[in-house]
Tab-separated table of C-alpha atoms in Angstrom:
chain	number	residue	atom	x	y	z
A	239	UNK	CA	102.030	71.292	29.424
A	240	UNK	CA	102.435	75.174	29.533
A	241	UNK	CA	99.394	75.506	31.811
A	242	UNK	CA	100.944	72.953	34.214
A	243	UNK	CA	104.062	74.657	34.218
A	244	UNK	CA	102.188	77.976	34.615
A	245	UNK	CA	100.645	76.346	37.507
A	246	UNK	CA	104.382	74.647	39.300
A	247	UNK	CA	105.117	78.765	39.052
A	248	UNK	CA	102.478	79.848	40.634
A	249	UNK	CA	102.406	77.404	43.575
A	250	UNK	CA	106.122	78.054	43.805
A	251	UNK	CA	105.579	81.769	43.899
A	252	UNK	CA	102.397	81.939	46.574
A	253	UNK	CA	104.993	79.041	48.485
A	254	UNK	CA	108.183	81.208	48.547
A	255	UNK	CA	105.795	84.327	49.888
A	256	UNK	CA	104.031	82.275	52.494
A	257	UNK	CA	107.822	81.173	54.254
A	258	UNK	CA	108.911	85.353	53.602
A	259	UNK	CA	105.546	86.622	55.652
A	260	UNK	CA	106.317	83.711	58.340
A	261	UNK	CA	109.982	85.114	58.465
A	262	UNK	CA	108.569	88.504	59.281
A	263	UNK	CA	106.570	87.115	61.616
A	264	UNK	CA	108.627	84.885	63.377
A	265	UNK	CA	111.912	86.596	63.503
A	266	UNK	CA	112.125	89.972	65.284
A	267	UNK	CA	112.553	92.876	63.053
A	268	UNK	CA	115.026	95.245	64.331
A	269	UNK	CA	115.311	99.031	63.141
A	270	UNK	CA	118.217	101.322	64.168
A	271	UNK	CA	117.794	104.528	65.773
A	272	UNK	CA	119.655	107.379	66.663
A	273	UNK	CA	118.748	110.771	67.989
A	274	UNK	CA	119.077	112.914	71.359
A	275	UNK	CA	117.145	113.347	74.399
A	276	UNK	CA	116.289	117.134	75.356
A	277	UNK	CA	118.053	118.039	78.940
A	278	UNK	CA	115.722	118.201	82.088
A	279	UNK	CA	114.014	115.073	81.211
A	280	UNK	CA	112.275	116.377	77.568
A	281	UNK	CA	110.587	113.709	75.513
A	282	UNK	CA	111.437	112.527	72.379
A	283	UNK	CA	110.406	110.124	69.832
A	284	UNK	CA	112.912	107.337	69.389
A	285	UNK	CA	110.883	105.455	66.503
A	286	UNK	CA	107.959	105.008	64.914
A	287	UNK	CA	105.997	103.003	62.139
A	288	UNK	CA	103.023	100.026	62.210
A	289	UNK	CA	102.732	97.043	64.097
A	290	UNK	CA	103.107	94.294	61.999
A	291	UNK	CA	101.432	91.602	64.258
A	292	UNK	CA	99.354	91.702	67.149
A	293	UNK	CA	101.540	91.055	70.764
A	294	UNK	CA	101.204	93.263	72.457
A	295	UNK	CA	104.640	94.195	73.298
A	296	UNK	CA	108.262	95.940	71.625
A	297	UNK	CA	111.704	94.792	72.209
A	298	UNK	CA	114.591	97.425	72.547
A	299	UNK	CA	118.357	96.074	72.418
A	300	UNK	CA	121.730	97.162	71.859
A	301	UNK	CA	121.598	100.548	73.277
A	302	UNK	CA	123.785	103.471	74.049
A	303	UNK	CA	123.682	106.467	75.439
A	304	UNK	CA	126.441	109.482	75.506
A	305	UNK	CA	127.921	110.671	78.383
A	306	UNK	CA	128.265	109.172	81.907
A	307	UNK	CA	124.565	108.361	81.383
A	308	UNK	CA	123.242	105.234	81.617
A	309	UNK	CA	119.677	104.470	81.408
A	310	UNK	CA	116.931	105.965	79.837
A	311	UNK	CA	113.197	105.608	80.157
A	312	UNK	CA	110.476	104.169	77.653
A	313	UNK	CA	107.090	104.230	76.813
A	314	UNK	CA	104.747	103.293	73.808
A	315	UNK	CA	102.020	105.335	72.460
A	316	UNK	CA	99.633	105.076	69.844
A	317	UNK	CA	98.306	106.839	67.250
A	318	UNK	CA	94.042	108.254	67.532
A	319	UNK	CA	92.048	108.645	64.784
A	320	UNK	CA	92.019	111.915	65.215
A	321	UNK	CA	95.402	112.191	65.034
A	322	UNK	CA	96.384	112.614	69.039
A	323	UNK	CA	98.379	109.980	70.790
A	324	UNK	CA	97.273	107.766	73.552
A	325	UNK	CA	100.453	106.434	75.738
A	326	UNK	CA	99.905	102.552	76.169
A	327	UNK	CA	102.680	101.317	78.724
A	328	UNK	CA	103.722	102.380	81.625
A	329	UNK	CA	107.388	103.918	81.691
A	330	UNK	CA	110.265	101.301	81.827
A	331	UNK	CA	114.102	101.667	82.693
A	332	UNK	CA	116.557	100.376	79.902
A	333	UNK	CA	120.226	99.959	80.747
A	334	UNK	CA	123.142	100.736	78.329
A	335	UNK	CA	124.147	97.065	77.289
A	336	UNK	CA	121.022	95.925	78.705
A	337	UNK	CA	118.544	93.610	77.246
A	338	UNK	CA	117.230	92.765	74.648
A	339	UNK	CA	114.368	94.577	76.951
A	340	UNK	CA	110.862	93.369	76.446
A	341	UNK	CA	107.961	96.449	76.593
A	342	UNK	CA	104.700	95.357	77.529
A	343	UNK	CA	101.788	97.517	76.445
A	344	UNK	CA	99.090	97.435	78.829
A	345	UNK	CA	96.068	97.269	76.117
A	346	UNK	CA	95.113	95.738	73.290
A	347	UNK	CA	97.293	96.364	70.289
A	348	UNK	CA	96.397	95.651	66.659
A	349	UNK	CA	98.843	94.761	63.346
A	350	UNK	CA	98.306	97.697	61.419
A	351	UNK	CA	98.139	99.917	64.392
A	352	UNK	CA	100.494	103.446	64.113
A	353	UNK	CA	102.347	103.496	67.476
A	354	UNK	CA	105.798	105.174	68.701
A	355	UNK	CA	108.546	104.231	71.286
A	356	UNK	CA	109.053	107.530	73.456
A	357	UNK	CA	112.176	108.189	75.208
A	358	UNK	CA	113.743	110.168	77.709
A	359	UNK	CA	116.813	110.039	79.722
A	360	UNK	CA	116.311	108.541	83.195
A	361	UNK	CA	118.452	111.273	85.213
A	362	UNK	CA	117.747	114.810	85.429
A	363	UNK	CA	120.005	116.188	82.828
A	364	UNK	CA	120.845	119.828	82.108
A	365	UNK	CA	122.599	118.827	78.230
A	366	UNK	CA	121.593	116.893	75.156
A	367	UNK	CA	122.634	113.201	75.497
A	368	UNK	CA	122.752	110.817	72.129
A	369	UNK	CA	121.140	107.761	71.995
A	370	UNK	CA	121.316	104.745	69.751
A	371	UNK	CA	119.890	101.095	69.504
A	372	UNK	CA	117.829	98.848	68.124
A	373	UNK	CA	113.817	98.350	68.304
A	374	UNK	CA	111.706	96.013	66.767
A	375	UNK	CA	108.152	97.347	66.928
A	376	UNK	CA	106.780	93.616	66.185
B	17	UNK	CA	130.086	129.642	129.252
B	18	UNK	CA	129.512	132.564	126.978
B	19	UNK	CA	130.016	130.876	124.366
B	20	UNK	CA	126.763	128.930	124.972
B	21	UNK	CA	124.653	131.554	126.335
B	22	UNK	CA	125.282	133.007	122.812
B	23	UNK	CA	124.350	129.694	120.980
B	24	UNK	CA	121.217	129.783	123.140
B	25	UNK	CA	120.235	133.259	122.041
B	26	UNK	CA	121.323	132.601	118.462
B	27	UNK	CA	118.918	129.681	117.915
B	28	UNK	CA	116.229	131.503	119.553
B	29	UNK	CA	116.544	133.804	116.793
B	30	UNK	CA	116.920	130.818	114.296
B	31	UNK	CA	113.597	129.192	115.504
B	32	UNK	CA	111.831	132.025	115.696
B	33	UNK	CA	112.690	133.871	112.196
B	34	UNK	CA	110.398	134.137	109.406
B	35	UNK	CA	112.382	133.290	106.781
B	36	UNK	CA	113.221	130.243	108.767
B	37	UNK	CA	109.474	129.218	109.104
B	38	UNK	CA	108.630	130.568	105.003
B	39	UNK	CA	111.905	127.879	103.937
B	40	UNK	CA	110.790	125.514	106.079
B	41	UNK	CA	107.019	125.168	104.845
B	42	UNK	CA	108.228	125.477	101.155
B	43	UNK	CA	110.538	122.171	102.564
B	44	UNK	CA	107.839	120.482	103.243
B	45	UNK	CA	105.449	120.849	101.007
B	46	UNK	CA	106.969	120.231	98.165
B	47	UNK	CA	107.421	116.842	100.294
B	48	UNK	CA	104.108	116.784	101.070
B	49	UNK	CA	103.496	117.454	97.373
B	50	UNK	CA	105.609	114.774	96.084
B	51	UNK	CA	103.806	112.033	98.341
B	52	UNK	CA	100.283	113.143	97.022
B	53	UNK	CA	101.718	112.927	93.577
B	54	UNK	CA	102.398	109.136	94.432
B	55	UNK	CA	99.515	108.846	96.307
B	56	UNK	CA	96.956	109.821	93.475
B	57	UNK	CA	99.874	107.284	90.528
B	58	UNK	CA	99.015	104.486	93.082
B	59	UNK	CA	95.679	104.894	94.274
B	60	UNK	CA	93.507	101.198	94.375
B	61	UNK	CA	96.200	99.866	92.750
B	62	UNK	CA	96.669	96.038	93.463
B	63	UNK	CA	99.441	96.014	96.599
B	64	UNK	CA	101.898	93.577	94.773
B	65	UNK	CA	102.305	96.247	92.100
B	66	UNK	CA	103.472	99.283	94.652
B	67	UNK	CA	107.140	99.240	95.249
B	68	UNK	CA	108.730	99.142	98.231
B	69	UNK	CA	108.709	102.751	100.567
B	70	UNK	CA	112.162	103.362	100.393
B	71	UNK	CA	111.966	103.436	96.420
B	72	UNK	CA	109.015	105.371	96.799
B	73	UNK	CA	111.225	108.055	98.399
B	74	UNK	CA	111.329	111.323	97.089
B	75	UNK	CA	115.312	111.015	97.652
B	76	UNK	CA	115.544	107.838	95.641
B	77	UNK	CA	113.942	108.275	92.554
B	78	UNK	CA	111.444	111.096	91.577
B	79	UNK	CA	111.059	113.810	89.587
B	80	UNK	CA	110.119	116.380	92.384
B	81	UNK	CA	113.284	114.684	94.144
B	82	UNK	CA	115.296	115.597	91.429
B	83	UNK	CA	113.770	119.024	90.459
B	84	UNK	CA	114.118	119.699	94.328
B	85	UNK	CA	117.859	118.193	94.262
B	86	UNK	CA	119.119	120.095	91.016
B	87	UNK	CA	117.655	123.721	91.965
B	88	UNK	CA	116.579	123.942	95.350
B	89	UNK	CA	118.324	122.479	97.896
B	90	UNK	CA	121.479	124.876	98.257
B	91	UNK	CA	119.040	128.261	98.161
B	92	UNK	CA	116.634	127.022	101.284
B	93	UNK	CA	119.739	126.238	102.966
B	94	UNK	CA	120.864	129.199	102.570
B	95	UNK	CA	117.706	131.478	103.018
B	96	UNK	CA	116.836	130.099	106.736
B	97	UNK	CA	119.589	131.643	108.717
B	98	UNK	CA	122.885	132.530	107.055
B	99	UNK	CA	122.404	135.905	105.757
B	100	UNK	CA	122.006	136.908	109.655
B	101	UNK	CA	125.156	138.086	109.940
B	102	UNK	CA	124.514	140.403	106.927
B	103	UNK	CA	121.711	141.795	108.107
B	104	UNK	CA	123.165	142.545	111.813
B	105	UNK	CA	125.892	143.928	110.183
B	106	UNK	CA	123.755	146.396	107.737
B	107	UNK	CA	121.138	147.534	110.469
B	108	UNK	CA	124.307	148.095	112.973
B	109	UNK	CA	123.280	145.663	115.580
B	110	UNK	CA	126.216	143.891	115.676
B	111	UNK	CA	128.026	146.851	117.540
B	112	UNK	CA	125.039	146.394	120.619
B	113	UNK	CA	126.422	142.326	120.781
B	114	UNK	CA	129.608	142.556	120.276
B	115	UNK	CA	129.702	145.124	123.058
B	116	UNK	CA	128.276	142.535	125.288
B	117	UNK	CA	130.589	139.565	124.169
B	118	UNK	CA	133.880	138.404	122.344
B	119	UNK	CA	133.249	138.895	118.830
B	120	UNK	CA	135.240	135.017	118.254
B	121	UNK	CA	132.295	133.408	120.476
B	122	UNK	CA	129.435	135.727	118.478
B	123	UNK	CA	131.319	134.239	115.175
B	124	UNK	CA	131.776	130.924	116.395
B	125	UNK	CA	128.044	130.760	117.786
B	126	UNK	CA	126.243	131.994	114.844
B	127	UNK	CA	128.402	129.563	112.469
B	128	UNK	CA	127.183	126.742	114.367
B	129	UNK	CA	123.669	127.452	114.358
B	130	UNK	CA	123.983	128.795	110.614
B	131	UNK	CA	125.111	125.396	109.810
B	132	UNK	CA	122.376	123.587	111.733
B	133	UNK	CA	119.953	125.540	110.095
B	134	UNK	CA	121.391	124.505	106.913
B	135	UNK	CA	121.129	120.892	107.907
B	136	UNK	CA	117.983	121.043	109.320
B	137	UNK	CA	115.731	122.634	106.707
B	138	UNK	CA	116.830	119.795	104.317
B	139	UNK	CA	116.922	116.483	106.557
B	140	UNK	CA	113.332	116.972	108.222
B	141	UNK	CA	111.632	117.505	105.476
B	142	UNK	CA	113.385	114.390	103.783
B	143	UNK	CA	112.352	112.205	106.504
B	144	UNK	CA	108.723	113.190	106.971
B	145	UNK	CA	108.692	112.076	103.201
B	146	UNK	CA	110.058	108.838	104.031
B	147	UNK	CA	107.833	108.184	106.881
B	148	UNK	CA	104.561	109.126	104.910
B	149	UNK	CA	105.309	106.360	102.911
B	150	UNK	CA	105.191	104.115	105.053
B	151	UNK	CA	101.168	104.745	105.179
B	152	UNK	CA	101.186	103.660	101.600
B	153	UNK	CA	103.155	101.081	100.732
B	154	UNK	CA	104.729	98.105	101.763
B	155	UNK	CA	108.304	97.627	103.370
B	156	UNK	CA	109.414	95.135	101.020
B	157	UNK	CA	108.028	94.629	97.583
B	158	UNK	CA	109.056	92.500	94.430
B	159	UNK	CA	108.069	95.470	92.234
B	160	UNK	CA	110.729	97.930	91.607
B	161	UNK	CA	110.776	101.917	90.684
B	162	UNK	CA	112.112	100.804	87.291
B	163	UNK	CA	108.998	99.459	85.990
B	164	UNK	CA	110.601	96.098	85.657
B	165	UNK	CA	109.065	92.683	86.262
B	166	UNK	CA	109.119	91.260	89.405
B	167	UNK	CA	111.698	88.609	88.714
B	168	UNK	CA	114.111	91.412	87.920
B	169	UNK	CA	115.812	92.824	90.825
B	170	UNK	CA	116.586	96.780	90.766
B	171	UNK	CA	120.107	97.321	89.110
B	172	UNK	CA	122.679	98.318	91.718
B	173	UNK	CA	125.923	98.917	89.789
B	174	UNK	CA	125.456	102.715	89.572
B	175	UNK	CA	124.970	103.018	93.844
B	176	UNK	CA	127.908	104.225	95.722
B	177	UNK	CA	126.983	102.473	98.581
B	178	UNK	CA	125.410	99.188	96.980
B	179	UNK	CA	126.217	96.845	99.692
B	180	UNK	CA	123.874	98.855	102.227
B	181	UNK	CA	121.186	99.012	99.953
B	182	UNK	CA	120.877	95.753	99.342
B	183	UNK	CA	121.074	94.567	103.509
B	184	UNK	CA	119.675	97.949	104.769
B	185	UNK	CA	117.867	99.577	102.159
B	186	UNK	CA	116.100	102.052	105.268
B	187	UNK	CA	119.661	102.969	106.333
B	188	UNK	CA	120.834	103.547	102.865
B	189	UNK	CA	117.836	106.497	102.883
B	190	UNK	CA	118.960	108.227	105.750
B	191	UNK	CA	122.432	107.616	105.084
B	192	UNK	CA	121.399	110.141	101.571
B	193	UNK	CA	119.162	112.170	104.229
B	194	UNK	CA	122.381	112.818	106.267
B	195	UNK	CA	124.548	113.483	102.681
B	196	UNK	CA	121.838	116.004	101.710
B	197	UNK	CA	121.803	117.349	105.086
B	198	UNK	CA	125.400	118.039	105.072
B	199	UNK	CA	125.286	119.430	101.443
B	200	UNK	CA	122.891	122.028	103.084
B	201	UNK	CA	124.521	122.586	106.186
B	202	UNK	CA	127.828	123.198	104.093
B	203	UNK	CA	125.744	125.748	101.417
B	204	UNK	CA	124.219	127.448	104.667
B	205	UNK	CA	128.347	128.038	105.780
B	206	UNK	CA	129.543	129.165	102.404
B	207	UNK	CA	126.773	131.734	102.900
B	208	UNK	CA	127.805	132.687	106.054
B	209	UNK	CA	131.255	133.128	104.875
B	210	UNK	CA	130.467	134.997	101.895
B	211	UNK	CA	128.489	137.674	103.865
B	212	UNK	CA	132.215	138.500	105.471
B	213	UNK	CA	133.826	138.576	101.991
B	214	UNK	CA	130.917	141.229	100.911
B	215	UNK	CA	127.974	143.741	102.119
B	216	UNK	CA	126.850	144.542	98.973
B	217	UNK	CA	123.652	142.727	98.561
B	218	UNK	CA	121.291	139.722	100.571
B	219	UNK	CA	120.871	138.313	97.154
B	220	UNK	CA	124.445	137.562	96.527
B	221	UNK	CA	125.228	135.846	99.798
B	222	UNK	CA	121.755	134.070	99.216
B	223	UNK	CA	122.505	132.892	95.863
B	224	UNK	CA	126.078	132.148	95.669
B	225	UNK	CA	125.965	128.626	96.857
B	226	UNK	CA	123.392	127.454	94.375
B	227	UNK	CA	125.460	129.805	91.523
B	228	UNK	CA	128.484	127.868	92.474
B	229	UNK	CA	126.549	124.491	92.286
B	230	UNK	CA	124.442	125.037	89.377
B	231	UNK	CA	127.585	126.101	87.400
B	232	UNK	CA	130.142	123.544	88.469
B	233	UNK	CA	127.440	120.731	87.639
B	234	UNK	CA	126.719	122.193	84.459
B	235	UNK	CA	129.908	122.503	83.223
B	236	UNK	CA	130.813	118.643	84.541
B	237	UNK	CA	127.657	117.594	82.303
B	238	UNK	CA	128.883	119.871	79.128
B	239	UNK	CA	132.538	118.438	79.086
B	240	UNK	CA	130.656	114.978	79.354
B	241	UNK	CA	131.412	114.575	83.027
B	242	UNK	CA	128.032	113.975	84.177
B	243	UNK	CA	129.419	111.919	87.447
B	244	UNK	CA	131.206	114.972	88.822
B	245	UNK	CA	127.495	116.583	89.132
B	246	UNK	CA	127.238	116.770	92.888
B	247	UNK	CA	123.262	116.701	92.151
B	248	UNK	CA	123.722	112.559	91.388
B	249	UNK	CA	125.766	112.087	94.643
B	250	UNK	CA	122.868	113.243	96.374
B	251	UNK	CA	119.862	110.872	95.211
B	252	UNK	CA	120.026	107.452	95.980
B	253	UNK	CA	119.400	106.117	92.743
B	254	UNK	CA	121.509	107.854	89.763
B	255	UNK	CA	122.166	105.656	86.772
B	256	UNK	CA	125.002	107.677	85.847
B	257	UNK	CA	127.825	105.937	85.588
B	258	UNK	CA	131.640	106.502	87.252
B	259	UNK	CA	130.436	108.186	90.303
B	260	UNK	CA	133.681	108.179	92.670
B	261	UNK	CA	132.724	108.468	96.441
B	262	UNK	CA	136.530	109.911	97.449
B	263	UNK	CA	135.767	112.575	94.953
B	264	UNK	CA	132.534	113.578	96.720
B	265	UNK	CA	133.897	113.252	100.432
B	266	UNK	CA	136.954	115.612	98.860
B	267	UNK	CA	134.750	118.508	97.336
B	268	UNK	CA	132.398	118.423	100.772
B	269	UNK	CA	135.940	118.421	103.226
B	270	UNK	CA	137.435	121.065	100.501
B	271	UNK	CA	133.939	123.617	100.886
B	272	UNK	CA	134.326	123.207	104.503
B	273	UNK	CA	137.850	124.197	104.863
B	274	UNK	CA	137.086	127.162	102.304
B	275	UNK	CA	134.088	128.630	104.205
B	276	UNK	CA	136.117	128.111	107.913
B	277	UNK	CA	139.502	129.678	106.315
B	278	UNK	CA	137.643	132.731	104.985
B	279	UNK	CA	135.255	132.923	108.509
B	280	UNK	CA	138.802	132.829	110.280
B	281	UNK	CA	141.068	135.342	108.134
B	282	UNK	CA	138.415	137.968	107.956
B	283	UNK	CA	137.679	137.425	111.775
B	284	UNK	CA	140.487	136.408	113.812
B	285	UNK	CA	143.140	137.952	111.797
B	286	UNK	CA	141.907	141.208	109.835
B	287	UNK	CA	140.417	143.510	112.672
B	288	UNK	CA	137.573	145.830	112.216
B	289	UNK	CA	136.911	148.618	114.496
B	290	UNK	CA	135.925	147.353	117.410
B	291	UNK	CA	138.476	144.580	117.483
């Protein structure tokens, strides 16, 4: 009786996990980000961390920028084994209250892959401008 | 009639000075530059993904456009002709000319040409950009400059002039050729009428348009007022947002009443010694 009961648990227990991983999977993960983008166009990371499946894509939503600015331009890049990063999409225009924008990367990436979303603002600038939104690196 | 004859002679001079020539090339080869930039981005690369030639522009959307835009454009406007007065001034010429003719028409004259020179230096080389692209890519495209997909159509809501982009997107280019122009033309006058405010240095009639520019936008972007930059007026696609057209027209009609008031109190009204 105890060793069927053990086993109900268990199936319960690998069945509850299976529908979590299928959550993550299925439904986007957003994280929030904030930070600045340098004046005269300087790069910065806006987020980073591993893909968790294998599109090849990011989405980007809910953003806003300071200022009178309104767009700002993204990439992705990924991480080398040797440590250097290899930019995988080409650069794409996203719109303050925009979106949710869909990033294509134009190779092949992998879950478990180490890749960043790189940012800068769209316009020439000669200040800092703050930036904030939402990216689910998928 | 003299007043001609002396616009004649005056852009004589203007074609035929160095500095004129040296600001010219510099024009338009950072042009030149800008299209070979393009040129080696887009090289064999499938035709439906180019966008169209008027986004390809270096007035539209591109980083030598905007480097070009934020920290050149007043200077070479300035440096082809409208430290001339200056210099005929320093090296005493002006005496031999204005022995010859009404010092009003030798003002008058060299104004005019100063602020063709202004206008020219900037326009040309815009347009020779525009029409090398034409050798590259197509007239109309469903592939924007944003990097969007073709079923997304280039956002518009930032343009002053929206309406003409989207029926005459060529126009809408030289319409910003013209702006710039103007921009340069107006720079070129402020020059002019700094060098009768001052005889102190080239440098400081050379530089005080771009000074004056540099500073103002600055400022605008540091109180969080980036759509009083004049810089985003000048590019045909700005994504900042609030820019106010009356507020442009104003500052360009204000510059131009500035530089003519100064040009006619320190001319018609203070005398020198010969006058």
């Amino acid at each position: 009786m105890l060793i069927k009961m053990r086993k109900i648990a268990c199936y319960f227990l690998a069945a509850i996990l299976s529908v979590t991983l299928f959550a993550n999977i299925v439904y986007a993960a957003y994280q929030y980000y904030s930070t600045t983008l340098p004046p005269l166009k300087g790069d910065r990371t806006l987020i980073s961390g591993y893909k968790t499946t294998g599109y090849d894509n990011i989405l980007h939503r809910n953003i806003s920028i300071g200022g009178s600015y309104d767009a700002v331009d993204v990439w992705i890049e990924r991480k080398n084994a040797d440590d250097s990063w290899t930019r995988v999409s080409d650069n794409e225009a996203h719109y303050e209250g925009g979106g949710p924008y869909t990033l294509w990367a134009n190779t092949d990436l992998l879950s478990g892959d180490f890749i960043r979303v790189r940012g800068q603002n769209h316009d020439l600038t000669y200040v800092y401008v703050t930036i904030k939104g939402e990216i689910d690196l998928r | 009639m003299e007043l001609f004859k002396i616009i004649k002679l005056e852009f004589n001079f203007f074609v035929n000075r160095k500095e004129f020539l040296y600001v010219f090339t510099v024009s338009l080869l950072l042009m030149i530059v800008a299209f070979f930039v393009d040129l080696y981005n887009l090289f064999q690369e499938d035709i439906m993904n180019i966008p169209p030639a008027n986004q390809l522009w270096v007035g539209f959307d591109s980083r030598i456009g905007d480097l070009f835009y934020m920290f050149l454009l007043p200077l070479l406007a300035s440096l082809a002709y409208a430290d001339t007065y200056y210099l005929n001034n320093r090296l005493g010429v002006y005496k031999y000319i204005l022995t010859r003719c009404h010092k009003k028409n030798y003002v008058l004259a060299k104004g005019i040409v100063v602020a063709f020179s202004g206008f020219i230096v900037i326009f040309v080389p815009l347009l020779i950009n525009q029409l090398l692209y034409f050798i590259i890519a197509p007239l109309n495209s469903s592939k924007n400059i944003l990097g969007w997909p073709a079923y997304m159509f280039i956002e518009t809501k930032n343009m002053i002039f929206a309406n003409l982009f989207l029926n005459s997107p060529y126009l809408y280019n030289i319409l910003y050729m013209v702006l710039a122009g103007i921009v340069g033309s107006l720079a070129a006058l402020t020059s002019y009428a700094i060098s009768f405010i001052t005889n102190k240095s080239r440098l400081i009639i050379v530089a005080t348009p771009l000074v004056i520019y540099l500073v103002s936008s600055f400022v605008s972007a540091l109180l969080g007022r980036a759509n009083y930059c004049l810089v985003y007026y000048l590019q045909g696609f700005t994504t900042i947002s609030g820019l106010n057209a009356t507020y442009f027209f104003v500052v360009l009609i204000m510059s131009f009443i500035l530089s003519i008031s100064i040009i006619i109190f320190k001319n018609m009204i203070a005398k020198d010694e010969l006058y």
